[in-house]
PDB file of C-alpha atoms in Angstrom:
ATOM      1  CA  ARG D  98       6.612 -25.557   1.299  1.00 47.00           C
ATOM      2  CA  GLU D  99       7.294 -24.001   4.382  1.00 51.00           C
ATOM      3  CA  GLY D 100      10.708 -24.405   6.024  1.00 51.00           C
ATOM      4  CA  GLU D 101      11.869 -25.905   2.980  1.00 52.00           C
ATOM      5  CA  ASP D 102      14.450 -24.698  -0.068  1.00 56.00           C
ATOM      6  CA  VAL D 103      13.700 -25.006  -3.675  1.00 60.00           C
ATOM      7  CA  ALA D 104      16.408 -26.331  -5.624  1.00 66.00           C
ATOM      8  CA  GLY D 105      18.638 -24.984  -2.808  1.00 68.00           C
ATOM      9  CA  LEU D 106      17.598 -21.541  -2.731  1.00 74.00           C
ATOM     10  CA  PRO D 107      16.826 -20.115   0.596  1.00 77.00           C
ATOM     11  CA  HIS D 108      13.105 -18.885   1.452  1.00 74.00           C
ATOM     12  CA  ALA D 109      12.906 -15.270   1.079  1.00 72.00           C
ATOM     13  CA  TRP D 110       9.368 -13.927   2.077  1.00 74.00           C
ATOM     14  CA  ASP D 111       5.660 -14.818   1.105  1.00 82.00           C
ATOM     15  CA  THR D 112       3.607 -12.723  -1.029  1.00 86.00           C
ATOM     16  CA  LEU D 113       0.300 -12.397   0.969  1.00 89.00           C
ATOM     17  CA  ARG D 114      -2.993 -11.492  -0.318  1.00 94.00           C
ATOM     18  CA  LEU D 115      -5.662 -10.200   1.890  1.00 96.00           C
ATOM     19  CA  HIS D 116      -8.917  -9.447   2.150  1.00 97.00           C
ATOM     20  CA  ALA D 117     -11.277  -7.832   4.359  1.00 97.00           C
ATOM     21  CA  ARG D 118     -15.256  -6.475   4.133  1.00 97.00           C
ATOM     22  CA  LYS D 119     -15.500  -2.961   4.258  1.00 96.00           C
ATOM     23  CA  ASP D 120     -18.738  -3.235   6.193  1.00 95.00           C
ATOM     24  CA  THR D 121     -16.615  -4.802   9.079  1.00 95.00           C
ATOM     25  CA  LEU D 122     -13.805  -2.181   8.858  1.00 95.00           C
ATOM     26  CA  PRO D 123     -13.260   0.013  12.183  1.00 94.00           C
ATOM     27  CA  GLU D 124     -14.902   3.087  12.107  1.00 91.00           C
ATOM     28  CA  ASP D 125     -13.086   6.320  12.169  1.00 87.00           C
ATOM     29  CA  ASP D 126     -13.513   9.813  11.326  1.00 86.00           C
ATOM     30  CA  GLY D 127     -11.381   9.488   8.207  1.00 86.00           C
ATOM     31  CA  ILE D 128      -8.724  12.450   6.797  1.00 93.00           C
ATOM     32  CA  PRO D 129      -9.459  14.691   3.951  1.00 93.00           C
ATOM     33  CA  LEU D 130      -7.377  13.054   1.004  1.00 96.00           C
ATOM     34  CA  THR D 131      -6.126  15.053  -1.993  1.00 96.00           C
ATOM     35  CA  PRO D 132      -6.220  13.356  -5.577  1.00 96.00           C
ATOM     36  CA  VAL D 133      -3.246  13.193  -7.424  1.00 96.00           C
ATOM     37  CA  THR D 134      -3.212  15.358 -10.614  1.00 94.00           C
ATOM     38  CA  PRO D 135      -0.561  16.415 -13.390  1.00 93.00           C
ATOM     39  CA  GLU D 136      -0.313  19.414 -11.278  1.00 95.00           C
ATOM     40  CA  ASN D 137       0.660  18.103  -7.929  1.00 95.00           C
ATOM     41  CA  ASP D 138       1.814  14.324  -9.090  1.00 94.00           C
ATOM     42  CA  PRO D 139       5.689  15.265  -8.770  1.00 95.00           C
ATOM     43  CA  VAL D 140       5.061  15.892  -5.208  1.00 96.00           C
ATOM     44  CA  PHE D 141       3.415  12.336  -5.357  1.00 96.00           C
ATOM     45  CA  GLN D 142       6.201  10.667  -6.706  1.00 96.00           C
ATOM     46  CA  ARG D 143       8.475  12.325  -4.321  1.00 95.00           C
ATOM     47  CA  LEU D 144       6.999  11.234  -1.424  1.00 96.00           C
ATOM     48  CA  TYR D 145       6.329   7.853  -2.554  1.00 95.00           C
ATOM     49  CA  ASN D 146      10.205   7.342  -2.890  1.00 94.00           C
ATOM     50  CA  ARG D 147      10.653   8.706   0.296  1.00 94.00           C
ATOM     51  CA  CYS D 148       7.982   6.452   2.251  1.00 92.00           C
ATOM     52  CA  PHE D 149       9.470   3.492   0.638  1.00 87.00           C
ATOM     53  CA  ALA D 150      13.457   4.021   0.928  1.00 87.00           C
ATOM     54  CA  ALA D 151      13.721   1.776   3.507  1.00 81.00           C
ATOM     55  CA  VAL D 152      11.571  -0.782   2.613  1.00 75.00           C
ATOM     56  CA  PRO D 153      13.628  -3.804   1.656  1.00 68.00           C
ATOM     57  CA  GLY D 154      12.686  -4.784  -1.694  1.00 67.00           C
ATOM     58  CA  ALA D 155      10.423  -1.786  -2.671  1.00 73.00           C
ATOM     59  CA  ALA D 156      10.812  -0.363  -5.672  1.00 76.00           C
ATOM     60  CA  THR D 157      11.015   3.353  -6.629  1.00 84.00           C
ATOM     61  CA  MET D 158       8.754   5.181  -8.894  1.00 91.00           C
ATOM     62  CA  ASP D 159      10.147   6.991 -11.885  1.00 90.00           C
ATOM     63  CA  ARG D 160       8.350   9.280 -13.967  1.00 91.00           C
ATOM     64  CA  GLN D 161       7.110   6.779 -16.498  1.00 93.00           C
ATOM     65  CA  GLN D 162       5.850   4.534 -13.869  1.00 91.00           C
ATOM     66  CA  LEU D 163       3.644   7.702 -12.470  1.00 92.00           C
ATOM     67  CA  LEU D 164       2.191   8.480 -15.739  1.00 92.00           C
ATOM     68  CA  SER D 165       1.459   4.594 -16.196  1.00 93.00           C
ATOM     69  CA  LEU D 166      -0.672   5.412 -12.961  1.00 92.00           C
ATOM     70  CA  TYR D 167      -3.482   7.529 -15.391  1.00 91.00           C
ATOM     71  CA  ARG D 168      -3.399   5.076 -18.186  1.00 92.00           C
ATOM     72  CA  GLU D 169      -4.304   1.999 -16.008  1.00 93.00           C
ATOM     73  CA  GLY D 170      -7.122   3.875 -14.273  1.00 91.00           C
ATOM     74  CA  GLN D 171      -5.380   3.531 -10.718  1.00 94.00           C
ATOM     75  CA  ARG D 172      -6.306   6.539  -8.214  1.00 96.00           C
ATOM     76  CA  ALA D 173      -3.724   7.958  -6.291  1.00 96.00           C
ATOM     77  CA  PHE D 174      -4.152  10.444  -3.315  1.00 97.00           C
ATOM     78  CA  LEU D 175      -2.097  12.781  -0.805  1.00 97.00           C
ATOM     79  CA  ALA D 176      -2.675  13.242   2.812  1.00 97.00           C
ATOM     80  CA  MET D 177      -1.722  16.266   4.126  1.00 94.00           C
ATOM     81  CA  ASP D 178      -1.345  18.186   7.359  1.00 90.00           C
ATOM     82  CA  GLY D 179      -2.948  21.527   8.167  1.00 85.00           C
ATOM     83  CA  ALA D 180       0.054  23.371   6.437  1.00 86.00           C
ATOM     84  CA  ASP D 181      -0.597  21.610   3.568  1.00 89.00           C
ATOM     85  CA  THR D 182       2.580  19.454   4.075  1.00 93.00           C
ATOM     86  CA  PRO D 183       2.162  15.951   2.257  1.00 96.00           C
ATOM     87  CA  TRP D 184       2.817  13.266   4.831  1.00 97.00           C
ATOM     88  CA  GLY D 185       1.016  10.559   3.489  1.00 97.00           C
ATOM     89  CA  ILE D 186       0.305   8.830  -0.073  1.00 97.00           C
ATOM     90  CA  GLY D 187      -2.042   5.683  -1.187  1.00 97.00           C
ATOM     91  CA  LEU D 188      -2.937   4.493  -4.430  1.00 96.00           C
ATOM     92  CA  LEU D 189      -6.122   2.503  -5.334  1.00 97.00           C
ATOM     93  CA  ARG D 190      -6.981   0.449  -8.081  1.00 95.00           C
ATOM     94  CA  GLU D 191     -10.823  -0.754  -8.143  1.00 94.00           C
ATOM     95  CA  ASN D 192     -10.926  -2.716  -4.861  1.00 96.00           C
ATOM     96  CA  GLU D 193      -7.532  -3.041  -4.147  1.00 96.00           C
ATOM     97  CA  LEU D 194      -5.253  -0.957  -1.851  1.00 96.00           C
ATOM     98  CA  ARG D 195      -2.391  -0.826  -4.180  1.00 94.00           C
ATOM     99  CA  ALA D 196       0.123   1.187  -1.991  1.00 93.00           C
ATOM    100  CA  ILE D 197      -0.027   3.131   1.468  1.00 95.00           C
ATOM    101  CA  GLY D 198       2.752   5.340   2.807  1.00 94.00           C
ATOM    102  CA  VAL D 199       3.837   7.730   5.393  1.00 95.00           C
ATOM    103  CA  ALA D 200       6.643   9.964   5.696  1.00 95.00           C
ATOM    104  CA  PRO D 201       9.108   8.971   7.887  1.00 92.00           C
ATOM    105  CA  ALA D 202       8.733  12.274  10.105  1.00 93.00           C
ATOM    106  CA  PHE D 203       4.901  11.300  10.535  1.00 94.00           C
ATOM    107  CA  ARG D 204       5.287   7.920  11.808  1.00 92.00           C
ATOM    108  CA  GLY D 205       4.129   6.754  14.928  1.00 91.00           C
ATOM    109  CA  ARG D 206       1.123   8.491  15.363  1.00 92.00           C
ATOM    110  CA  GLY D 207      -1.537   6.279  14.026  1.00 91.00           C
ATOM    111  CA  LEU D 208      -1.721   7.774  10.697  1.00 95.00           C
ATOM    112  CA  SER D 209      -1.372   4.631   8.621  1.00 95.00           C
ATOM    113  CA  ARG D 210      -4.423   3.347  10.308  1.00 95.00           C
ATOM    114  CA  ARG D 211      -6.288   6.593   9.631  1.00 96.00           C
ATOM    115  CA  LEU D 212      -4.862   6.827   6.164  1.00 97.00           C
ATOM    116  CA  ALA D 213      -5.801   3.132   5.241  1.00 96.00           C
ATOM    117  CA  LEU D 214      -9.268   3.678   6.262  1.00 96.00           C
ATOM    118  CA  SER D 215      -9.884   6.711   4.334  1.00 96.00           C
ATOM    119  CA  LEU D 216      -8.773   4.884   1.043  1.00 97.00           C
ATOM    120  CA  LEU D 217     -10.232   1.524   1.704  1.00 96.00           C
ATOM    121  CA  ARG D 218     -13.712   3.624   1.984  1.00 94.00           C
ATOM    122  CA  LEU D 219     -13.065   4.954  -1.201  1.00 95.00           C
ATOM    123  CA  CYS D 220     -13.402   1.614  -3.148  1.00 95.00           C
ATOM    124  CA  PRO D 221     -16.320   1.103  -4.773  1.00 94.00           C
ATOM    125  CA  GLY D 222     -16.817  -2.955  -3.700  1.00 92.00           C
ATOM    126  CA  GLU D 223     -18.114  -4.525  -0.679  1.00 96.00           C
ATOM    127  CA  THR D 224     -14.831  -6.517  -0.407  1.00 97.00           C
ATOM    128  CA  VAL D 225     -11.457  -4.718  -0.182  1.00 97.00           C
ATOM    129  CA  GLU D 226      -7.843  -6.556  -1.165  1.00 97.00           C
ATOM    130  CA  LEU D 227      -4.514  -5.653  -0.898  1.00 96.00           C
ATOM    131  CA  THR D 228      -1.133  -7.370  -1.414  1.00 91.00           C
ATOM    132  CA  VAL D 229       1.928  -7.485   1.455  1.00 89.00           C
ATOM    133  CA  VAL D 230       4.877  -9.513   1.709  1.00 84.00           C
ATOM    134  CA  SER D 231       5.266 -11.399   5.009  1.00 84.00           C
ATOM    135  CA  THR D 232       8.569  -9.494   6.004  1.00 83.00           C
ATOM    136  CA  ASN D 233       6.535  -6.329   6.257  1.00 85.00           C
ATOM    137  CA  ALA D 234       5.773  -6.677  10.269  1.00 87.00           C
ATOM    138  CA  PRO D 235       4.203  -3.214  10.567  1.00 89.00           C
ATOM    139  CA  ALA D 236       1.784  -3.577   7.770  1.00 90.00           C
ATOM    140  CA  LEU D 237       0.523  -7.027   8.666  1.00 93.00           C
ATOM    141  CA  ALA D 238       0.146  -5.845  12.283  1.00 94.00           C
ATOM    142  CA  LEU D 239      -2.148  -2.925  10.914  1.00 95.00           C
ATOM    143  CA  TYR D 240      -4.154  -4.868   8.296  1.00 96.00           C
ATOM    144  CA  ASP D 241      -4.669  -7.363  10.830  1.00 96.00           C
ATOM    145  CA  SER D 242      -6.181  -4.818  13.377  1.00 95.00           C
ATOM    146  CA  LEU D 243      -8.403  -3.879  10.432  1.00 96.00           C
ATOM    147  CA  GLY D 244      -9.866  -7.188   9.949  1.00 96.00           C
ATOM    148  CA  PHE D 245      -7.796  -8.470   6.496  1.00 97.00           C
ATOM    149  CA  ARG D 246      -7.426 -12.200   6.211  1.00 96.00           C
ATOM    150  CA  VAL D 247      -4.985 -14.200   3.956  1.00 92.00           C
ATOM    151  CA  PHE D 248      -7.016 -15.659   1.247  1.00 92.00           C
ATOM    152  CA  GLU D 249      -3.812 -16.443  -1.014  1.00 84.00           C
ATOM    153  CA  LYS D 250       0.085 -16.982  -0.167  1.00 86.00           C
ATOM    154  CA  GLU D 251       2.886 -17.265  -2.537  1.00 80.00           C
ATOM    155  CA  ALA D 252       6.630 -18.380  -1.646  1.00 75.00           C
ATOM    156  CA  ALA D 253       9.342 -16.209  -2.886  1.00 68.00           C
ATOM    157  CA  TRP D 254      12.788 -17.923  -3.066  1.00 61.00           C
ATOM    158  CA  PHE D 255      16.286 -16.456  -3.879  1.00 62.00           C
ATOM    159  CA  SER D 256      19.925 -17.043  -3.993  1.00 43.00           C
ATOM    160  CA  LEU D 257      22.440 -14.567  -2.383  1.00 47.00           C
ATOM    161  CA  LYS D 258      25.655 -14.561  -3.855  1.00 45.00           C
TER     162      LYS D 258
END
């Protein structure tokens, strides 16, 4: 119920489920991705936490959560520059983009778009999905530019005390 509150709680955000057909994604040269392994997963964990440190409501990833990625069959990736400096992370589960992040020092260069396209092309199905909160304007703009559309919306309500 847009604009209304539930039991006196203010509306916080909407959780949006988006989808797109892979064959309609924009063309791009792509970027090389390095799969995360036990040898480099501490790098992934640190970069993940750095990428999402300033995102309201984003959770940090601890060691147990990182290890659960392997158990759950999720695929994690690092994006690195020519000097092997990691600048981006990606996380996939089947046909779902679970996370994408670019280190603050590398933002504003169009790398999120290239990283997203490279990750989405690794998904096995014809349709790809993701979840994003309605308050994440940069992500919404990126996904809209890639052709994603909302297919499900859930409101989140909370009380500040």
